[in-house]
Short mmCIF file of C-alpha atoms in Angstrom, two decimals:
data_model
loop_
_atom_site.label_atom_id
_atom_site.label_comp_id
_atom_site.label_asym_id
_atom_site.label_seq_id
_atom_site.Cartn_x
_atom_site.Cartn_y
_atom_site.Cartn_z
CA MET A 6 -30.54 13.51 22.86
CA TYR A 7 -30.35 16.33 25.58
CA ASN A 8 -26.54 16.40 25.64
CA LEU A 9 -26.38 16.39 21.87
CA ALA A 10 -28.80 19.32 21.75
CA ASN A 11 -26.75 21.17 24.36
CA CYS A 12 -23.66 20.81 22.25
CA TYR A 13 -25.51 22.40 19.23
CA GLU A 14 -26.84 25.22 21.37
CA ARG A 15 -23.43 26.12 22.69
CA GLY A 16 -21.46 25.13 19.60
CA THR A 17 -19.28 22.63 21.47
CA GLY A 18 -17.64 20.18 19.18
CA VAL A 19 -20.13 21.12 16.28
CA ALA A 20 -21.03 24.14 14.61
CA LYS A 21 -23.45 26.39 16.62
CA ASP A 22 -27.06 25.71 15.34
CA GLU A 23 -29.96 26.66 17.53
CA THR A 24 -32.62 25.39 15.17
CA GLU A 25 -31.03 21.76 15.36
CA ALA A 26 -30.62 22.31 19.08
CA LEU A 27 -34.39 23.06 19.25
CA ARG A 28 -35.17 19.97 17.21
CA LEU A 29 -33.00 17.74 19.44
CA TYR A 30 -34.51 19.23 22.49
CA LYS A 31 -38.20 18.58 21.34
CA MET A 32 -37.23 14.83 20.62
CA SER A 33 -35.62 14.72 24.15
CA ALA A 34 -38.82 16.18 25.63
CA ALA A 35 -41.02 13.85 23.87
CA GLN A 36 -39.19 11.00 25.55
CA GLY A 37 -39.96 12.53 28.85
CA ASP A 38 -36.98 14.83 29.76
CA LYS A 39 -38.17 17.86 31.96
CA HIS A 40 -35.04 19.68 31.30
CA ALA A 41 -35.39 19.41 27.57
CA ALA A 42 -39.03 20.71 27.85
CA ALA A 43 -37.74 23.81 29.62
CA LYS A 44 -35.09 24.39 26.85
CA VAL A 45 -37.71 23.89 24.20
CA LYS A 46 -39.79 26.89 25.83
CA GLU A 47 -36.66 28.84 26.24
CA LEU A 48 -35.36 28.32 22.78
CA SER A 49 -38.63 28.80 20.98
CA SER A 50 -39.17 32.20 22.52
CA THR A 51 -35.61 33.28 21.61
CA LEU A 52 -35.72 31.94 18.05
CA ASP A 53 -39.34 33.55 17.36
CA ALA A 54 -38.23 37.07 18.74
CA ALA A 55 -34.81 37.06 17.01
CA PRO A 56 -34.61 37.25 13.24
CA PRO A 57 -32.40 34.56 11.77
CA PRO A 58 -28.83 35.46 11.66
CA LYS A 59 -27.44 36.87 8.31
CA ALA A 60 -24.21 35.59 7.03
CA ALA A 61 -21.31 37.32 8.82
CA ALA A 62 -19.30 39.66 6.77
CA LYS A 63 -15.74 38.46 6.04
CA PRO A 64 -13.14 40.39 8.08
CA ALA A 65 -10.65 42.45 6.19
CA LYS A 66 -7.58 40.87 5.47
CA PRO A 67 -4.58 42.35 7.39
CA SER A 68 -1.80 43.95 5.43
CA SER A 69 0.91 41.61 4.42
CA SER A 70 3.75 43.85 5.37
CA GLY A 71 5.94 43.52 8.37
CA GLY A 72 5.52 41.71 11.72
CA LYS A 73 4.53 38.24 12.46
CA ASN A 74 2.02 36.91 9.98
CA LYS A 75 1.30 33.23 9.63
CA LYS A 76 4.32 30.77 10.37
CA LYS A 77 5.77 28.91 7.58
CA LYS A 78 4.12 25.46 7.11
CA TRP A 79 7.01 22.83 6.61
CA SER A 80 6.44 20.01 4.23
CA LYS A 81 5.89 16.60 5.61
CA GLY A 82 8.23 15.10 3.12
CA LYS A 83 7.48 13.41 -0.16
CA VAL A 84 4.32 11.45 -0.50
CA LYS A 85 5.03 8.01 -1.84
CA ASP A 86 2.69 6.60 -4.32
CA LYS A 87 1.02 3.41 -3.43
CA ALA A 88 2.27 0.40 -5.22
CA ASN A 89 -0.25 -1.35 -7.40
CA ASN A 90 1.17 -4.81 -7.38
CA ALA A 91 -0.51 -7.95 -8.65
CA VAL A 92 -2.06 -10.38 -6.26
CA VAL A 93 -2.47 -13.25 -8.55
CA PHE A 94 -0.29 -14.17 -11.76
CA ASP A 95 -1.52 -13.57 -15.22
CA LYS A 96 -0.31 -15.39 -18.05
CA ILE A 97 2.31 -12.80 -19.11
CA THR A 98 3.66 -12.28 -15.59
CA TYR A 99 3.95 -16.00 -15.02
CA ASP A 100 5.73 -16.44 -18.34
CA ARG A 101 8.33 -13.77 -17.33
CA LEU A 102 8.65 -15.60 -13.83
CA ILE A 103 9.64 -18.81 -15.47
CA LYS A 104 11.56 -17.29 -18.36
CA ASP A 105 13.58 -14.30 -16.67
CA VAL A 106 13.95 -15.15 -12.99
CA PRO A 107 16.04 -18.27 -13.26
CA THR A 108 18.68 -15.97 -14.98
CA PHE A 109 18.81 -13.42 -11.93
CA LYS A 110 22.19 -13.55 -9.97
CA LEU A 111 20.27 -12.56 -6.98
CA ILE A 112 16.73 -13.68 -6.34
CA THR A 113 14.80 -12.44 -3.32
CA PRO A 114 11.04 -11.78 -2.71
CA SER A 115 12.13 -8.09 -2.79
CA VAL A 116 13.67 -8.38 -6.25
CA LEU A 117 10.62 -10.25 -7.55
CA VAL A 118 8.14 -7.51 -6.18
CA ASP A 119 10.21 -4.88 -7.62
CA ARG A 120 10.83 -6.30 -11.09
CA LEU A 121 7.58 -8.29 -11.70
CA ARG A 122 5.23 -6.07 -9.69
CA ILE A 123 3.72 -8.70 -7.77
CA ASN A 124 3.03 -8.64 -4.07
CA GLY A 125 5.17 -10.08 -1.38
CA SER A 126 3.19 -13.25 -0.47
CA LEU A 127 3.04 -14.24 -4.22
CA ALA A 128 6.83 -13.63 -4.70
CA ARG A 129 7.52 -15.91 -1.64
CA ARG A 130 5.20 -18.41 -3.23
CA ALA A 131 6.81 -18.12 -6.68
CA ILE A 132 10.32 -18.58 -5.14
CA ARG A 133 9.11 -21.94 -3.43
CA ASP A 134 7.70 -22.93 -6.77
CA LEU A 135 10.95 -22.29 -8.72
CA GLU A 136 13.00 -24.11 -6.14
CA SER A 137 10.68 -27.07 -6.37
CA LYS A 138 11.30 -27.23 -10.12
CA GLY A 139 15.01 -26.90 -9.55
CA LEU A 140 15.27 -23.65 -11.47
CA ILE A 141 17.04 -21.87 -8.67
CA ILE A 142 19.03 -22.88 -5.67
CA PRO A 143 19.07 -21.48 -2.05
CA ILE A 144 21.97 -19.45 -0.64
CA SER A 145 20.34 -18.54 2.68
CA LYS A 146 16.91 -19.39 4.12
CA HIS A 147 16.53 -17.11 7.15
CA LYS A 148 12.87 -16.54 8.51
CA SER A 149 12.97 -12.92 7.50
CA GLN A 150 14.84 -13.08 4.23
CA LEU A 151 15.06 -15.78 1.58
CA ILE A 152 18.13 -15.52 -0.76
CA TYR A 153 18.52 -17.68 -3.84
CA THR A 154 20.48 -17.69 -7.05
CA ARG A 155 20.29 -19.25 -10.37
CA SER A 156 20.81 -22.95 -10.70
CA THR A 157 23.93 -24.01 -12.60
CA ARG A 158 22.11 -27.22 -13.53
CA VAL A 159 19.87 -25.43 -15.74
CA GLU A 160 22.79 -23.59 -17.63
CA GLU A 161 24.36 -27.16 -18.26
CA ASP A 162 20.92 -28.28 -19.68
CA GLU A 163 20.75 -25.31 -22.06
CA ALA A 164 24.41 -25.79 -23.29
CA PRO A 165 23.44 -28.45 -25.91
CA ALA A 166 20.54 -26.61 -27.02
CA ALA A 167 22.70 -23.38 -27.41
CA ALA A 168 25.43 -25.39 -29.19
CA ALA A 169 22.85 -26.58 -31.85
CA ALA A 170 22.02 -22.83 -32.33
CA GLY A 171 25.78 -21.96 -33.03
CA ASP A 172 27.02 -20.60 -29.56
CA LYS A 173 30.79 -21.02 -29.68
CA LYS A 174 31.06 -21.01 -25.89
CA ALA A 175 28.48 -23.71 -25.53
CA LYS A 176 30.30 -25.91 -28.06
CA LYS A 177 33.52 -25.59 -26.17
CA GLN A 178 31.68 -26.60 -22.92
CA GLN A 179 30.27 -29.51 -24.61
CA LYS A 180 33.56 -30.58 -26.10
CA LYS A 181 35.26 -30.22 -22.90
CA LYS A 182 32.75 -32.68 -21.23
CA ALA A 183 33.08 -35.26 -24.08
CA ASP A 184 36.90 -35.07 -23.47
CA GLU A 185 36.37 -35.47 -19.64
CA ALA A 186 34.18 -38.53 -20.41
CA GLU A 187 36.67 -40.15 -22.56
CA ASP A 188 39.45 -39.77 -20.03
CA GLU A 189 37.45 -41.68 -17.42
#
């Protein structure tokens, strides 16, 4: 307590406040500190004799012309907004994951974070889930970056469904497969 009171009395590290210093010196003196008791007597007599300080008048502003004024403050660069990415899947995001992601040519956790606005651990988990379902295939599995692409097997499964819908390209693919099957 004594040291803190001393800091308030001198204004070291805190704003100078003699009334707070006196209060802390009294607490320290109550605990048996002899030096604090002496300071209580000293500060009590000075605070009683002197009227409380009035608010200091603001100094006049120097003229803004010429010479060295304040140094120019340089910007610390643009402040990037904190991303508000989802930590768990909601129904809409999960449906987008299942529907859209298998159509991406390049699938990495970074791509999923950017496009689906999910966090990185959720993106890695989603990639593992899509791989286990066979919707995507790995290109490279390095410990620092997982790289996947869409599965061609999914496109082959969708060809008959697209052919029924009237897609000419899908019909040609189906006809080509049928011809190859007959040749064998």
